[in-house]
Amino acid sequence: MIKTDVIVLGGGPGGYLAAERAAHGGKEVVLIEKRALGGTCLNEGCIPSKALLNSAKLYEHAKDSANFGVTAENVRIAHKQVIQHKDRVVHMLVAGVGAKMKANGVNVVTGSGYVEGKTEEGFVVQVEDETYLGEKLILACGSVPAIPGIPGLKEGIENGFVMTSKEALSRTNLPEKLIVIGGGVIGLEMASYFAMTGVNVTIIEMLDKIAGPAEREIASILLRNYKRRGVKFRLGCKVTEVTEQGVRYEDKGGERLEQADAVLCAIGRRACTENIGLENLGISVNRGAIETDEHMQTNIPGVYAVGDINGKVMLAHTAYREAEVAVNDILGIEDSMEYEQIPYVIYTNPEVAGVGETEESAAAKGMNVRVANVSMNYSGRYLAEVERGDGTCKLIINTDDNTIVGVHMIGSYTSEIIYGAEMMIGSKKTITDLQKLIFPHPTVCEVVREALFM
Ligand code: FAD
Ligand code: NAI
């Protein structure tokens, strides 16, 4: 039996950051990972998708650059090479996480961990023939694609006709026609890649709006941009069956069949709470996700759950912060998790980013707000680089105390701008104070400054 201070189960962003921080704080740490360090994020999520999207953006720029005085002939995208580039990036980052663990003295164990129970000395986790005993236990097993019981879906996945994001990010050939089930974040990012590479894409979304967390007006601008690229949408349509040639869905006019060469299923993810022995400790699970308090502790003292496994906000940056909060609790450092100001980004082209309240959520909370809405074309850099763009920046301002409570944007670089907006909200400074900030010129973030004077 190997004794340690902290056992971390799962080596994704939540797990590896928790391991690193706990080791840095002087704890002896065992990190158990059954596949590859970096988890979904590095191996089949955030990073691979962004690598693909960047290639598609380069391709589109090269094709459409005549307006900017640049012509390139015979511009093509070699999908296989795109995948190879993605694989190189993933390899480097995964190796980097391994090096970080080594540098911090984390004992990385490869294998599937199973929680056996608790003794007086701590929590018992079994990995193949070895038993680990930890004073504290951090659960960070992440999530997997949700595969609901839609008839034909499971069979479609088994025979390769239906992909989840994992297969879509590794596929070495491009389909001619693709149906995407779900117009949420994964569906839109993957559709963006495939559409930019010339695939005929149809997105079928159950709701009347795409882009889940995005603000309504911004989601409609995104929709317009996709339609311009030829992506077709079936909104308010629920997929009811996957057939051998396509999918069947319900819309107001009845049932319809849409044919395709491939289908991507992107209808959410579910926390990995099964078959890891949670019942042996009596850990509370609600709707398939582990319940936690503001210190990321479960109902069992000494056991924490960070990242997608707690199902709260399934984002890598949330997992990072939750990991820090859990480790701080273990180290006796006062800290707690707040979910109100977590920024979101959808890495479509154009990008969507936001943080805090929308007009709708503010109204639901009975807040008195006004909206300062500014076109991205107020930025000289945006106009120079995009020319015919329809990006926008919306500040949601609390009229009772003149502070910003939400910022929502669509346009280039918004993923890089949004953290500044998060700081503005967090600082609780008034608009009058924020107007004194000096923004570098010319930048796209200057639209925020314009909006502050609206
Ligand atoms: P994971 O990254 O899922 O890691 C969990 C790890 O635990 C895995 O490596 C798994 O093998 C391991 N594990 C599970 N069970 C066991 C066991 N019993 N024993 C040992 N190991 C185990 N988020 C963003 O913030 N930005 C993005 O741009 C973004 N893009 C995404 C794109 C896609 C296509 C997908 C699918 C997700 C994306 N996400 C993005 C979400 C992000 O990947 C997750 O929120 C994040 O990876 C969660 O981290 P985690 O550590 O909780 O879990
Ligand atoms: P999602 O929850 O964002 O979107 C799923 C969509 O599918 C919803 O809009 C839903 O209405 C629709 N849907 C469900 N059942 C349907 C049916 N039968 N027919 C038609 N539509 C249906 O889930 P998604 O896109 O799978 O992403 C999962 C998670 O991954 C996200 O919630 C996010 O946490 C993470 N992620 C984050 C990214 C980012 O930060 N940029 C990128 C990709 C993923």
Coordinates of N, CA and C in Angstrom, one line a residue, residues 44-202:
E44 N -8.8 15.9 -26.7 CA -9.9 15.8 -27.6 C -11.0 16.9 -27.4
G45 N -10.5 18.0 -26.9 CA -11.5 19.1 -26.7 C -10.9 20.4 -27.1
C46 N -10.7 21.3 -26.1 CA -10.3 22.7 -26.3 C -9.2 22.9 -27.3
I47 N -8.1 22.2 -27.1 CA -6.9 22.5 -27.9 C -7.0 21.9 -29.3
P48 N -7.4 20.6 -29.5 CA -7.5 20.1 -30.8 C -8.5 20.9 -31.7
S49 N -9.6 21.3 -31.0 CA -10.6 22.0 -31.8 C -10.1 23.4 -32.2
K50 N -9.3 24.0 -31.4 CA -8.8 25.4 -31.7 C -7.7 25.2 -32.8
A51 N -7.0 24.1 -32.8 CA -6.0 23.9 -33.8 C -6.7 23.8 -35.2
L52 N -7.7 23.0 -35.2 CA -8.5 22.9 -36.5 C -9.1 24.2 -37.0
L53 N -9.7 24.9 -36.0 CA -10.4 26.1 -36.4 C -9.4 27.2 -36.9
N54 N -8.1 27.2 -36.3 CA -7.2 28.1 -36.8 C -6.8 27.8 -38.3
S55 N -6.6 26.5 -38.6 CA -6.3 26.2 -40.0 C -7.4 26.6 -40.9
A56 N -8.6 26.4 -40.5 CA -9.8 26.8 -41.4 C -9.8 28.3 -41.6
K57 N -9.5 29.0 -40.5 CA -9.5 30.5 -40.6 C -8.4 30.9 -41.6
L58 N -7.2 30.3 -41.5 CA -6.1 30.7 -42.4 C -6.5 30.4 -43.8
Y59 N -7.2 29.3 -44.0 CA -7.6 28.9 -45.4 C -8.6 29.9 -45.9
E60 N -9.6 30.3 -45.0 CA -10.6 31.3 -45.5 C -9.9 32.6 -45.8
H61 N -9.0 33.1 -44.9 CA -8.3 34.3 -45.2 C -7.6 34.3 -46.5
A62 N -6.9 33.2 -46.7 CA -6.1 33.1 -48.0 C -7.0 33.1 -49.2
K63 N -8.2 32.5 -49.1 CA -9.1 32.4 -50.2 C -9.7 33.8 -50.5
D64 N -10.0 34.5 -49.4 CA -10.8 35.7 -49.5 C -10.0 37.0 -49.3
S65 N -8.7 36.9 -49.7 CA -7.9 38.1 -49.4 C -7.7 39.1 -50.5
A66 N -8.4 38.9 -51.6 CA -8.2 39.8 -52.8 C -8.7 41.2 -52.4
N67 N -9.7 41.3 -51.6 CA -10.2 42.6 -51.1 C -9.1 43.4 -50.3
F68 N -8.2 42.6 -49.7 CA -7.1 43.3 -49.0 C -5.9 43.5 -49.8
G69 N -6.0 43.3 -51.1 CA -4.9 43.5 -52.0 C -3.9 42.3 -52.1
V70 N -4.3 41.2 -51.6 CA -3.5 40.0 -51.6 C -4.2 38.9 -52.5
T71 N -3.5 38.4 -53.5 CA -4.1 37.2 -54.2 C -3.2 36.0 -54.1
A72 N -3.8 34.9 -53.8 CA -3.1 33.6 -53.8 C -3.8 32.7 -54.7
E73 N -3.0 31.9 -55.4 CA -3.6 31.0 -56.4 C -3.6 29.6 -55.8
N74 N -4.6 28.8 -56.3 CA -4.7 27.4 -55.9 C -4.6 27.2 -54.4
V75 N -5.3 28.0 -53.7 CA -5.3 27.8 -52.2 C -6.2 26.6 -51.9
R76 N -5.6 25.7 -51.1 CA -6.3 24.5 -50.7 C -6.1 24.2 -49.3
I77 N -7.0 23.4 -48.7 CA -6.8 22.9 -47.3 C -6.6 21.4 -47.4
A78 N -5.5 21.0 -46.8 CA -5.2 19.5 -46.8 C -5.6 19.0 -45.4
H79 N -6.7 18.5 -45.3 CA -7.3 18.1 -44.0 C -6.4 17.1 -43.2
K80 N -5.7 16.2 -43.9 CA -4.9 15.3 -43.2 C -3.7 16.0 -42.5
Q81 N -3.2 17.0 -43.2 CA -2.1 17.8 -42.6 C -2.6 18.6 -41.4
V82 N -3.8 19.1 -41.5 CA -4.4 19.8 -40.4 C -4.5 18.9 -39.2
I83 N -4.9 17.7 -39.4 CA -5.0 16.7 -38.3 C -3.6 16.5 -37.7
Q84 N -2.6 16.4 -38.7 CA -1.2 16.1 -38.2 C -0.7 17.3 -37.4
H85 N -1.0 18.5 -37.8 CA -0.6 19.7 -37.0 C -1.2 19.6 -35.7
K86 N -2.5 19.3 -35.6 CA -3.3 19.2 -34.4 C -2.6 18.2 -33.5
D87 N -2.2 17.0 -34.0 CA -1.6 16.0 -33.2 C -0.3 16.4 -32.6
R88 N 0.5 17.2 -33.4 CA 1.8 17.7 -32.9 C 1.6 18.6 -31.7
V89 N 0.6 19.5 -31.9 CA 0.3 20.5 -30.8 C -0.1 19.7 -29.5
V90 N -1.0 18.8 -29.7 CA -1.5 18.0 -28.6 C -0.3 17.3 -27.9
H91 N 0.5 16.7 -28.7 CA 1.7 15.9 -28.2 C 2.6 16.8 -27.3
M92 N 2.8 18.0 -27.8 CA 3.7 18.9 -27.1 C 3.1 19.3 -25.8
L93 N 1.8 19.6 -25.8 CA 1.1 20.1 -24.6 C 1.0 19.0 -23.5
V94 N 0.7 17.8 -24.0 CA 0.6 16.6 -23.1 C 2.0 16.4 -22.4
A95 N 3.0 16.4 -23.3 CA 4.4 16.3 -22.7 C 4.7 17.4 -21.7
G96 N 4.2 18.6 -22.0 CA 4.4 19.7 -21.1 C 3.8 19.5 -19.7
V97 N 2.6 18.9 -19.7 CA 1.9 18.6 -18.5 C 2.7 17.6 -17.7
G98 N 3.2 16.6 -18.4 CA 4.0 15.5 -17.8 C 5.2 16.1 -17.1
A99 N 5.9 17.0 -17.9 CA 7.1 17.7 -17.3 C 6.8 18.5 -16.1
K100 N 5.7 19.2 -16.1 CA 5.3 20.0 -15.0 C 5.0 19.1 -13.7
M101 N 4.4 18.0 -14.0 CA 4.1 17.1 -12.8 C 5.5 16.6 -12.2
K102 N 6.4 16.3 -13.1 CA 7.7 15.8 -12.7 C 8.4 16.9 -11.9
A103 N 8.4 18.1 -12.5 CA 9.1 19.2 -11.8 C 8.5 19.5 -10.4
N104 N 7.3 19.2 -10.2 CA 6.6 19.4 -8.9 C 6.6 18.2 -8.0
G105 N 7.2 17.1 -8.5 CA 7.4 15.9 -7.7 C 6.1 15.2 -7.5
V106 N 5.1 15.3 -8.5 CA 3.9 14.6 -8.4 C 4.1 13.2 -8.9
N107 N 3.6 12.2 -8.2 CA 3.7 10.8 -8.6 C 2.6 10.5 -9.5
V108 N 2.9 10.4 -10.8 CA 1.8 10.1 -11.8 C 1.7 8.6 -12.0
V109 N 0.5 8.1 -11.8 CA 0.2 6.7 -12.0 C -0.7 6.5 -13.2
T110 N -0.3 5.6 -14.1 CA -1.1 5.4 -15.3 C -2.0 4.1 -15.0
G111 N -3.3 4.3 -15.1 CA -4.2 3.2 -14.8 C -5.6 3.8 -14.4
S112 N -6.5 2.9 -14.3 CA -7.9 3.3 -13.9 C -8.1 3.2 -12.4
G113 N -8.4 4.3 -11.8 CA -8.6 4.3 -10.3 C -10.0 3.9 -9.9
Y114 N -10.1 3.2 -8.8 CA -11.4 2.8 -8.3 C -11.4 3.1 -6.8
V115 N -12.4 3.9 -6.3 CA -12.5 4.2 -4.9 C -13.0 3.0 -4.1
E116 N -12.2 2.4 -3.2 CA -12.6 1.2 -2.5 C -13.4 1.6 -1.2
G117 N -13.0 2.7 -0.6 CA -13.6 3.1 0.7 C -12.7 3.9 1.5
K118 N -12.9 3.8 2.8 CA -12.2 4.7 3.8 C -11.7 3.9 5.0
T119 N -10.5 4.1 5.4 CA -10.0 3.5 6.7 C -9.8 4.7 7.6
E120 N -9.3 4.4 8.8 CA -9.0 5.5 9.8 C -7.9 6.4 9.2
E121 N -7.1 5.8 8.4 CA -5.9 6.6 7.9 C -6.2 7.4 6.6
G122 N -7.3 7.1 6.0 CA -7.6 7.9 4.8 C -8.4 7.1 3.8
F123 N -8.4 7.7 2.5 CA -9.3 7.1 1.5 C -8.5 6.1 0.6
V124 N -9.1 5.0 0.3 CA -8.4 3.9 -0.4 C -8.8 3.9 -1.9
V125 N -7.8 4.0 -2.7 CA -8.1 3.9 -4.2 C -7.2 2.8 -4.8
Q126 N -7.9 2.0 -5.5 CA -7.2 0.8 -6.1 C -6.9 1.1 -7.6
V127 N -5.6 0.9 -8.0 CA -5.3 1.0 -9.4 C -4.6 -0.3 -9.8
E128 N -5.3 -1.1 -10.6 CA -4.8 -2.5 -10.9 C -4.4 -3.2 -9.6
D129 N -3.1 -3.7 -9.5 CA -2.7 -4.4 -8.3 C -2.3 -3.6 -7.1
E130 N -2.2 -2.3 -7.3 CA -1.7 -1.4 -6.3 C -2.8 -0.7 -5.5
T131 N -2.5 -0.5 -4.2 CA -3.5 0.2 -3.4 C -2.9 1.5 -2.9
Y132 N -3.6 2.6 -3.0 CA -3.1 3.9 -2.6 C -4.0 4.4 -1.5
L133 N -3.4 5.0 -0.5 CA -4.1 5.5 0.7 C -3.8 7.0 0.8
G134 N -4.9 7.8 0.7 CA -4.7 9.3 0.7 C -5.4 9.9 1.8
E135 N -4.8 10.9 2.5 CA -5.5 11.6 3.6 C -6.7 12.4 3.0
K136 N -6.4 13.0 1.8 CA -7.5 13.7 1.0 C -7.6 13.1 -0.3
L137 N -8.8 13.3 -0.9 CA -9.1 12.7 -2.2 C -9.8 13.8 -3.1
I138 N -9.2 14.0 -4.3 CA -9.8 15.0 -5.2 C -10.3 14.2 -6.4
L139 N -11.6 14.2 -6.7 CA -12.2 13.5 -7.8 C -12.2 14.5 -9.0
A140 N -11.6 14.1 -10.1 CA -11.6 15.0 -11.3 C -11.6 14.1 -12.6
C141 N -12.7 13.3 -12.6 CA -12.8 12.3 -13.7 C -13.4 12.9 -15.0
G142 N -13.8 14.1 -14.9 CA -14.3 14.8 -16.1 C -15.7 14.3 -16.7
S143 N -15.8 14.4 -18.0 CA -17.1 14.1 -18.6 C -16.9 13.4 -20.0
V144 N -18.0 12.8 -20.5 CA -17.9 12.2 -21.8 C -19.2 12.7 -22.6
P145 N -19.2 12.5 -23.9 CA -20.4 13.0 -24.7 C -21.7 12.3 -24.2
A146 N -22.7 13.0 -24.1 CA -24.0 12.4 -23.7 C -24.6 11.8 -24.9
I147 N -25.0 10.5 -24.8 CA -25.6 9.8 -25.9 C -27.0 9.3 -25.4
P148 N -28.0 10.2 -25.7 CA -29.4 9.8 -25.2 C -29.9 8.6 -26.0
G149 N -31.1 8.2 -25.6 CA -31.6 7.0 -26.2 C -32.4 7.3 -27.5
I150 N -31.9 8.1 -28.4 CA -32.5 8.4 -29.7 C -32.3 7.1 -30.5
P151 N -33.4 6.5 -31.1 CA -33.3 5.3 -31.8 C -32.2 5.4 -33.0
G152 N -31.4 4.4 -33.1 CA -30.4 4.4 -34.1 C -29.1 5.1 -33.8
L153 N -29.1 5.9 -32.7 CA -27.9 6.8 -32.4 C -26.7 5.9 -32.0
K154 N -27.0 5.0 -31.1 CA -25.9 4.1 -30.6 C -25.3 3.3 -31.7
E155 N -26.2 2.7 -32.5 CA -25.8 1.9 -33.7 C -25.0 2.7 -34.6
G156 N -25.4 4.0 -34.9 CA -24.7 4.9 -35.8 C -23.3 5.2 -35.3
I157 N -23.2 5.3 -34.0 CA -21.8 5.5 -33.4 C -21.0 4.3 -33.6
E158 N -21.6 3.2 -33.3 CA -20.8 1.9 -33.4 C -20.3 1.6 -34.9
N159 N -21.2 2.0 -35.9 CA -20.7 1.7 -37.2 C -20.0 2.9 -37.9
G160 N -19.8 3.9 -37.1 CA -19.0 5.0 -37.6 C -19.7 6.1 -38.4
F161 N -21.0 5.9 -38.6 CA -21.8 6.9 -39.4 C -22.0 8.2 -38.5
V162 N -22.1 8.0 -37.2 CA -22.3 9.1 -36.3 C -21.0 9.3 -35.5
M163 N -20.5 10.6 -35.5 CA -19.3 10.9 -34.7 C -19.7 11.7 -33.5
T164 N -18.9 11.6 -32.4 CA -19.0 12.6 -31.3 C -17.8 13.5 -31.6
S165 N -17.6 14.5 -30.8 CA -16.5 15.5 -31.1 C -15.2 14.8 -31.1
K166 N -15.0 13.7 -30.3 CA -13.7 13.0 -30.3 C -13.4 12.5 -31.7
E167 N -14.3 11.8 -32.3 CA -14.0 11.2 -33.7 C -13.9 12.3 -34.7
A168 N -14.7 13.4 -34.5 CA -14.7 14.5 -35.5 C -13.3 15.1 -35.5
L169 N -12.7 15.2 -34.4 CA -11.4 15.9 -34.3 C -10.2 15.0 -34.7
S170 N -10.5 13.8 -35.1 CA -9.4 12.9 -35.5 C -9.6 12.3 -36.9
R171 N -10.8 12.6 -37.4 CA -11.2 12.0 -38.7 C -10.2 12.5 -39.8
T172 N -9.7 11.7 -40.7 CA -8.7 12.1 -41.6 C -9.3 12.5 -43.0
N173 N -10.6 12.2 -43.2 CA -11.2 12.6 -44.5 C -12.4 13.5 -44.2
L174 N -12.8 14.3 -45.2 CA -13.9 15.2 -45.0 C -15.2 14.6 -45.7
P175 N -16.3 14.6 -45.0 CA -17.5 14.2 -45.6 C -18.0 15.2 -46.6
E176 N -18.9 14.8 -47.6 CA -19.4 15.8 -48.5 C -20.5 16.6 -47.8
K177 N -21.4 15.8 -47.1 CA -22.5 16.5 -46.4 C -22.5 16.0 -44.9
L178 N -22.6 17.0 -44.0 CA -22.6 16.6 -42.6 C -23.8 17.2 -41.9
I179 N -24.5 16.4 -41.1 CA -25.5 16.9 -40.2 C -25.0 17.0 -38.8
V180 N -25.2 18.1 -38.2 CA -24.8 18.3 -36.8 C -26.0 18.3 -36.0
I181 N -26.1 17.4 -35.0 CA -27.2 17.4 -34.1 C -26.8 18.3 -32.9
G182 N -27.5 19.4 -32.7 CA -27.2 20.3 -31.6 C -26.4 21.5 -32.0
G183 N -27.1 22.7 -31.8 CA -26.4 24.0 -32.2 C -25.9 24.7 -31.0
G184 N -25.2 23.9 -30.1 CA -24.6 24.4 -28.9 C -23.1 24.7 -29.3
V185 N -22.3 24.8 -28.2 CA -20.9 25.2 -28.5 C -20.1 24.2 -29.4
I186 N -20.2 22.9 -29.1 CA -19.4 21.9 -29.9 C -19.9 21.9 -31.3
G187 N -21.3 21.8 -31.4 CA -21.9 21.8 -32.7 C -21.4 23.0 -33.6
L188 N -21.4 24.2 -33.0 CA -21.1 25.4 -33.8 C -19.6 25.4 -34.1
E189 N -18.7 25.1 -33.1 CA -17.3 25.1 -33.4 C -16.9 24.1 -34.5
M190 N -17.5 22.9 -34.4 CA -17.1 21.9 -35.4 C -17.7 22.3 -36.7
A191 N -19.0 22.8 -36.7 CA -19.6 23.2 -38.0 C -18.8 24.3 -38.6
S192 N -18.3 25.2 -37.8 CA -17.5 26.3 -38.4 C -16.3 25.7 -39.1
Y193 N -15.6 24.7 -38.5 CA -14.4 24.1 -39.2 C -14.9 23.5 -40.5
F194 N -15.9 22.6 -40.4 CA -16.3 21.8 -41.6 C -16.8 22.7 -42.7
A195 N -17.6 23.7 -42.3 CA -18.1 24.6 -43.3 C -17.0 25.4 -44.0
M196 N -16.0 25.9 -43.2 CA -15.0 26.7 -43.8 C -14.1 25.8 -44.8
T197 N -14.1 24.5 -44.5 CA -13.3 23.6 -45.4 C -14.1 23.2 -46.6
G198 N -15.3 23.6 -46.7 CA -16.1 23.3 -47.9 C -17.2 22.2 -47.8
V199 N -17.3 21.7 -46.6 CA -18.3 20.6 -46.3 C -19.7 21.3 -46.3
N200 N -20.7 20.6 -46.9 CA -22.1 21.1 -46.8 C -22.7 20.7 -45.5
V201 N -22.9 21.7 -44.6 CA -23.3 21.5 -43.2 C -24.7 21.9 -42.9
T202 N -25.5 21.0 -42.2 CA -26.8 21.4 -41.7 C -26.8 21.2 -40.2

